[in-house]
Amino acid sequence: MAIPITVLDCDLLLYGRGHRTLDRFKLDDVTDEYLMSTYGFPRQFIYYLVELLGASLSRPTQRSRAISPETQILAALGFYTSGSFQTRMGDAIGISQASMSRCVANVTEALVDRASQFIHFPADEAAVQSLKDEFCGLAGMPGVIGVVDCIHVAIKAPNAEDLSYVNRKGLHSLNCLVVCDIRGVLMAVETRWPGSLQDCSVLQQSSLCSQFETGMHKDSWLLGDSSFFLRTWLMTPLRVAETPAEYRYNRAHSATHSVIEKTLRALCSRFRCLDGSKGALQYSPEKSSHIILACCVLHNISLEHGMDVWFSPVTGPIEQSPEGECELMESLDLEADRIRQELMLTHFS
């Protein structure tokens, strides 16, 4: 006699069909220390996210046991800050690993939909001038409104034939372009570029490049390291400094550019899903790029809420491209070189 086999839904057994939402975890039932150690963020920050994303996470569903926005946000924060779908994380809020994955997907898309709300250059002239003043006050570099760099985030191999995501170390990754201000606030983020692309190629094809080339940010420039081309709107260091003015320029450039290096380290330190310590992101390139962007949105929101961007050191090196990879290919932009020479003459002689 055949014995019927029933596939059991653990969530259903635990909570039944009568629940419209699964409020399995109550913020009021745990301490602030527990929230910080497990999810990486304080209670009021989590409440803010519930208010911000609640409508998007409460879409009509045919499932009779929809997970509450609060639980979805905790699940996503747990993944972003730990980097893995650990059973203990699901157990902490009472959901299965499959439900954890759905929660991460829902919260990620809700944050990506709001990226332009939290990641952007200042719009008014007073704010732009304030940026320039702050950067100039750091090391004497005038006219700077942001520092730019790229960071590689490891992802699983899309397929055996696609080599476009294989970086110079032979690993699959996304090469992400990031611009920040002096406080570490992200003002531009592009996360979709394949890891095989060099930093200079990423920038050249980016919407960020289009903005500056079309004069959207006039009388301002970014600072980038020697992995980028010198442009009228992008000041890079001199490969060989020979005069005192050139030495002073390079020192000021290095001190100012260090802001983006510290910011990227802090980003990977807070969001361990990005640092590779728990392995590559186990998603397609598109979904991985969305997860990276969602973490960047959370980074800026946390700054708005007074959380320290450089709150802890990263435990391992972040994957950045070596400097100088584009130098041999660069055709000198004469106007950009003139601007850099004038900058050194005026401010560093």
PDB file of C-alpha atoms in Angstrom, residues 122-225:
ATOM      1  CA  PRO A 122      23.546  68.837  -3.607  1.00  0.00           C
ATOM      2  CA  ALA A 123      21.172  70.842  -5.780  1.00  0.00           C
ATOM      3  CA  ASP A 124      21.617  74.431  -4.599  1.00  0.00           C
ATOM      4  CA  GLU A 125      24.670  76.644  -4.996  1.00  0.00           C
ATOM      5  CA  ALA A 126      25.062  77.279  -1.278  1.00  0.00           C
ATOM      6  CA  ALA A 127      25.346  73.560  -0.535  1.00  0.00           C
ATOM      7  CA  VAL A 128      27.847  73.085  -3.372  1.00  0.00           C
ATOM      8  CA  GLN A 129      29.983  75.953  -2.075  1.00  0.00           C
ATOM      9  CA  SER A 130      29.825  74.469   1.404  1.00  0.00           C
ATOM     10  CA  LEU A 131      31.162  71.196  -0.002  1.00  0.00           C
ATOM     11  CA  LYS A 132      34.051  73.013  -1.660  1.00  0.00           C
ATOM     12  CA  ASP A 133      34.871  74.901   1.538  1.00  0.00           C
ATOM     13  CA  GLU A 134      34.879  71.709   3.602  1.00  0.00           C
ATOM     14  CA  PHE A 135      37.169  69.869   1.202  1.00  0.00           C
ATOM     15  CA  CYS A 136      39.486  72.860   0.929  1.00  0.00           C
ATOM     16  CA  GLY A 137      39.658  73.055   4.706  1.00  0.00           C
ATOM     17  CA  LEU A 138      40.797  69.438   4.894  1.00  0.00           C
ATOM     18  CA  ALA A 139      44.054  69.712   2.920  1.00  0.00           C
ATOM     19  CA  GLY A 140      43.915  72.915   0.887  1.00  0.00           C
ATOM     20  CA  MET A 141      42.542  71.427  -2.330  1.00  0.00           C
ATOM     21  CA  PRO A 142      40.103  73.984  -3.836  1.00  0.00           C
ATOM     22  CA  GLY A 143      37.058  73.436  -6.054  1.00  0.00           C
ATOM     23  CA  VAL A 144      36.443  69.821  -4.993  1.00  0.00           C
ATOM     24  CA  ILE A 145      32.851  68.629  -4.589  1.00  0.00           C
ATOM     25  CA  GLY A 146      33.565  64.916  -4.209  1.00  0.00           C
ATOM     26  CA  VAL A 147      36.080  62.074  -4.302  1.00  0.00           C
ATOM     27  CA  VAL A 148      35.611  59.061  -6.571  1.00  0.00           C
ATOM     28  CA  ASP A 149      36.830  55.481  -6.515  1.00  0.00           C
ATOM     29  CA  CYS A 150      35.770  51.967  -7.470  1.00  0.00           C
ATOM     30  CA  ILE A 151      35.337  48.860  -5.333  1.00  0.00           C
ATOM     31  CA  HIS A 152      34.903  45.228  -6.381  1.00  0.00           C
ATOM     32  CA  VAL A 153      32.179  43.130  -4.724  1.00  0.00           C
ATOM     33  CA  ALA A 154      32.426  39.376  -5.239  1.00  0.00           C
ATOM     34  CA  ILE A 155      29.442  37.585  -6.820  1.00  0.00           C
ATOM     35  CA  LYS A 156      28.800  34.002  -7.872  1.00  0.00           C
ATOM     36  CA  ALA A 157      29.695  33.099 -11.461  1.00  0.00           C
ATOM     37  CA  PRO A 158      26.713  34.005 -13.711  1.00  0.00           C
ATOM     38  CA  ASN A 159      27.558  31.052 -15.991  1.00  0.00           C
ATOM     39  CA  ALA A 160      30.583  29.181 -17.230  1.00  0.00           C
ATOM     40  CA  GLU A 161      30.774  31.027 -20.539  1.00  0.00           C
ATOM     41  CA  ASP A 162      30.440  34.604 -19.289  1.00  0.00           C
ATOM     42  CA  LEU A 163      33.917  35.948 -18.561  1.00  0.00           C
ATOM     43  CA  SER A 164      32.918  39.615 -18.447  1.00  0.00           C
ATOM     44  CA  TYR A 165      32.557  39.463 -14.660  1.00  0.00           C
ATOM     45  CA  VAL A 166      35.994  37.907 -14.069  1.00  0.00           C
ATOM     46  CA  ASN A 167      38.358  40.518 -12.604  1.00  0.00           C
ATOM     47  CA  ARG A 168      42.139  40.654 -12.780  1.00  0.00           C
ATOM     48  CA  LYS A 169      42.398  38.274  -9.807  1.00  0.00           C
ATOM     49  CA  GLY A 170      40.349  35.645 -11.610  1.00  0.00           C
ATOM     50  CA  LEU A 171      37.313  36.162  -9.361  1.00  0.00           C
ATOM     51  CA  HIS A 172      33.779  37.083 -10.411  1.00  0.00           C
ATOM     52  CA  SER A 173      32.786  40.532  -9.236  1.00  0.00           C
ATOM     53  CA  LEU A 174      30.924  43.749  -9.870  1.00  0.00           C
ATOM     54  CA  ASN A 175      33.055  46.886 -10.171  1.00  0.00           C
ATOM     55  CA  CYS A 176      31.124  49.622  -8.369  1.00  0.00           C
ATOM     56  CA  LEU A 177      31.715  53.346  -8.903  1.00  0.00           C
ATOM     57  CA  VAL A 178      31.276  55.516  -5.804  1.00  0.00           C
ATOM     58  CA  VAL A 179      31.513  59.253  -5.057  1.00  0.00           C
ATOM     59  CA  CYS A 180      31.357  60.638  -1.523  1.00  0.00           C
ATOM     60  CA  ASP A 181      31.653  63.956   0.272  1.00  0.00           C
ATOM     61  CA  ILE A 182      33.969  64.820   3.144  1.00  0.00           C
ATOM     62  CA  ARG A 183      31.673  63.191   5.740  1.00  0.00           C
ATOM     63  CA  GLY A 184      31.358  59.947   3.799  1.00  0.00           C
ATOM     64  CA  VAL A 185      27.898  60.688   2.403  1.00  0.00           C
ATOM     65  CA  LEU A 186      27.503  58.904  -0.929  1.00  0.00           C
ATOM     66  CA  MET A 187      26.517  61.285  -3.731  1.00  0.00           C
ATOM     67  CA  ALA A 188      26.740  58.928  -6.715  1.00  0.00           C
ATOM     68  CA  VAL A 189      26.756  55.136  -6.858  1.00  0.00           C
ATOM     69  CA  GLU A 190      26.756  52.827  -9.888  1.00  0.00           C
ATOM     70  CA  THR A 191      26.837  49.135  -9.012  1.00  0.00           C
ATOM     71  CA  ARG A 192      26.120  47.265 -12.249  1.00  0.00           C
ATOM     72  CA  TRP A 193      29.505  47.229 -13.999  1.00  0.00           C
ATOM     73  CA  PRO A 194      31.190  43.841 -14.715  1.00  0.00           C
ATOM     74  CA  GLY A 195      34.372  43.101 -12.797  1.00  0.00           C
ATOM     75  CA  SER A 196      36.472  42.753 -15.947  1.00  0.00           C
ATOM     76  CA  LEU A 197      36.135  46.483 -16.638  1.00  0.00           C
ATOM     77  CA  GLN A 198      38.965  48.690 -15.417  1.00  0.00           C
ATOM     78  CA  ASP A 199      38.106  51.679 -13.251  1.00  0.00           C
ATOM     79  CA  CYS A 200      38.809  54.166 -16.038  1.00  0.00           C
ATOM     80  CA  SER A 201      36.468  52.268 -18.383  1.00  0.00           C
ATOM     81  CA  VAL A 202      33.718  52.160 -15.755  1.00  0.00           C
ATOM     82  CA  LEU A 203      33.932  55.919 -15.261  1.00  0.00           C
ATOM     83  CA  GLN A 204      34.074  56.623 -18.983  1.00  0.00           C
ATOM     84  CA  GLN A 205      30.830  54.694 -19.572  1.00  0.00           C
ATOM     85  CA  SER A 206      29.042  55.944 -16.459  1.00  0.00           C
ATOM     86  CA  SER A 207      26.195  58.395 -16.111  1.00  0.00           C
ATOM     87  CA  LEU A 208      28.452  60.280 -13.689  1.00  0.00           C
ATOM     88  CA  CYS A 209      30.831  61.019 -16.565  1.00  0.00           C
ATOM     89  CA  SER A 210      27.928  62.214 -18.713  1.00  0.00           C
ATOM     90  CA  GLN A 211      26.824  64.626 -15.980  1.00  0.00           C
ATOM     91  CA  PHE A 212      30.221  66.291 -15.759  1.00  0.00           C
ATOM     92  CA  GLU A 213      30.941  66.216 -19.491  1.00  0.00           C
ATOM     93  CA  THR A 214      27.683  68.046 -20.193  1.00  0.00           C
ATOM     94  CA  GLY A 215      28.515  70.752 -17.658  1.00  0.00           C
ATOM     95  CA  MET A 216      26.015  69.791 -14.980  1.00  0.00           C
ATOM     96  CA  HIS A 217      28.603  70.583 -12.273  1.00  0.00           C
ATOM     97  CA  LYS A 218      30.393  73.633 -13.645  1.00  0.00           C
ATOM     98  CA  ASP A 219      33.436  75.164 -11.952  1.00  0.00           C
ATOM     99  CA  SER A 220      33.830  72.047  -9.802  1.00  0.00           C
ATOM    100  CA  TRP A 221      35.775  68.835  -9.983  1.00  0.00           C
ATOM    101  CA  LEU A 222      36.136  65.421  -8.461  1.00  0.00           C
ATOM    102  CA  LEU A 223      39.339  63.875  -7.146  1.00  0.00           C
ATOM    103  CA  GLY A 224      40.331  60.418  -8.376  1.00  0.00           C
ATOM    104  CA  ASP A 225      43.453  58.299  -8.062  1.00  0.00           C
TER     105      ASP A 225
END
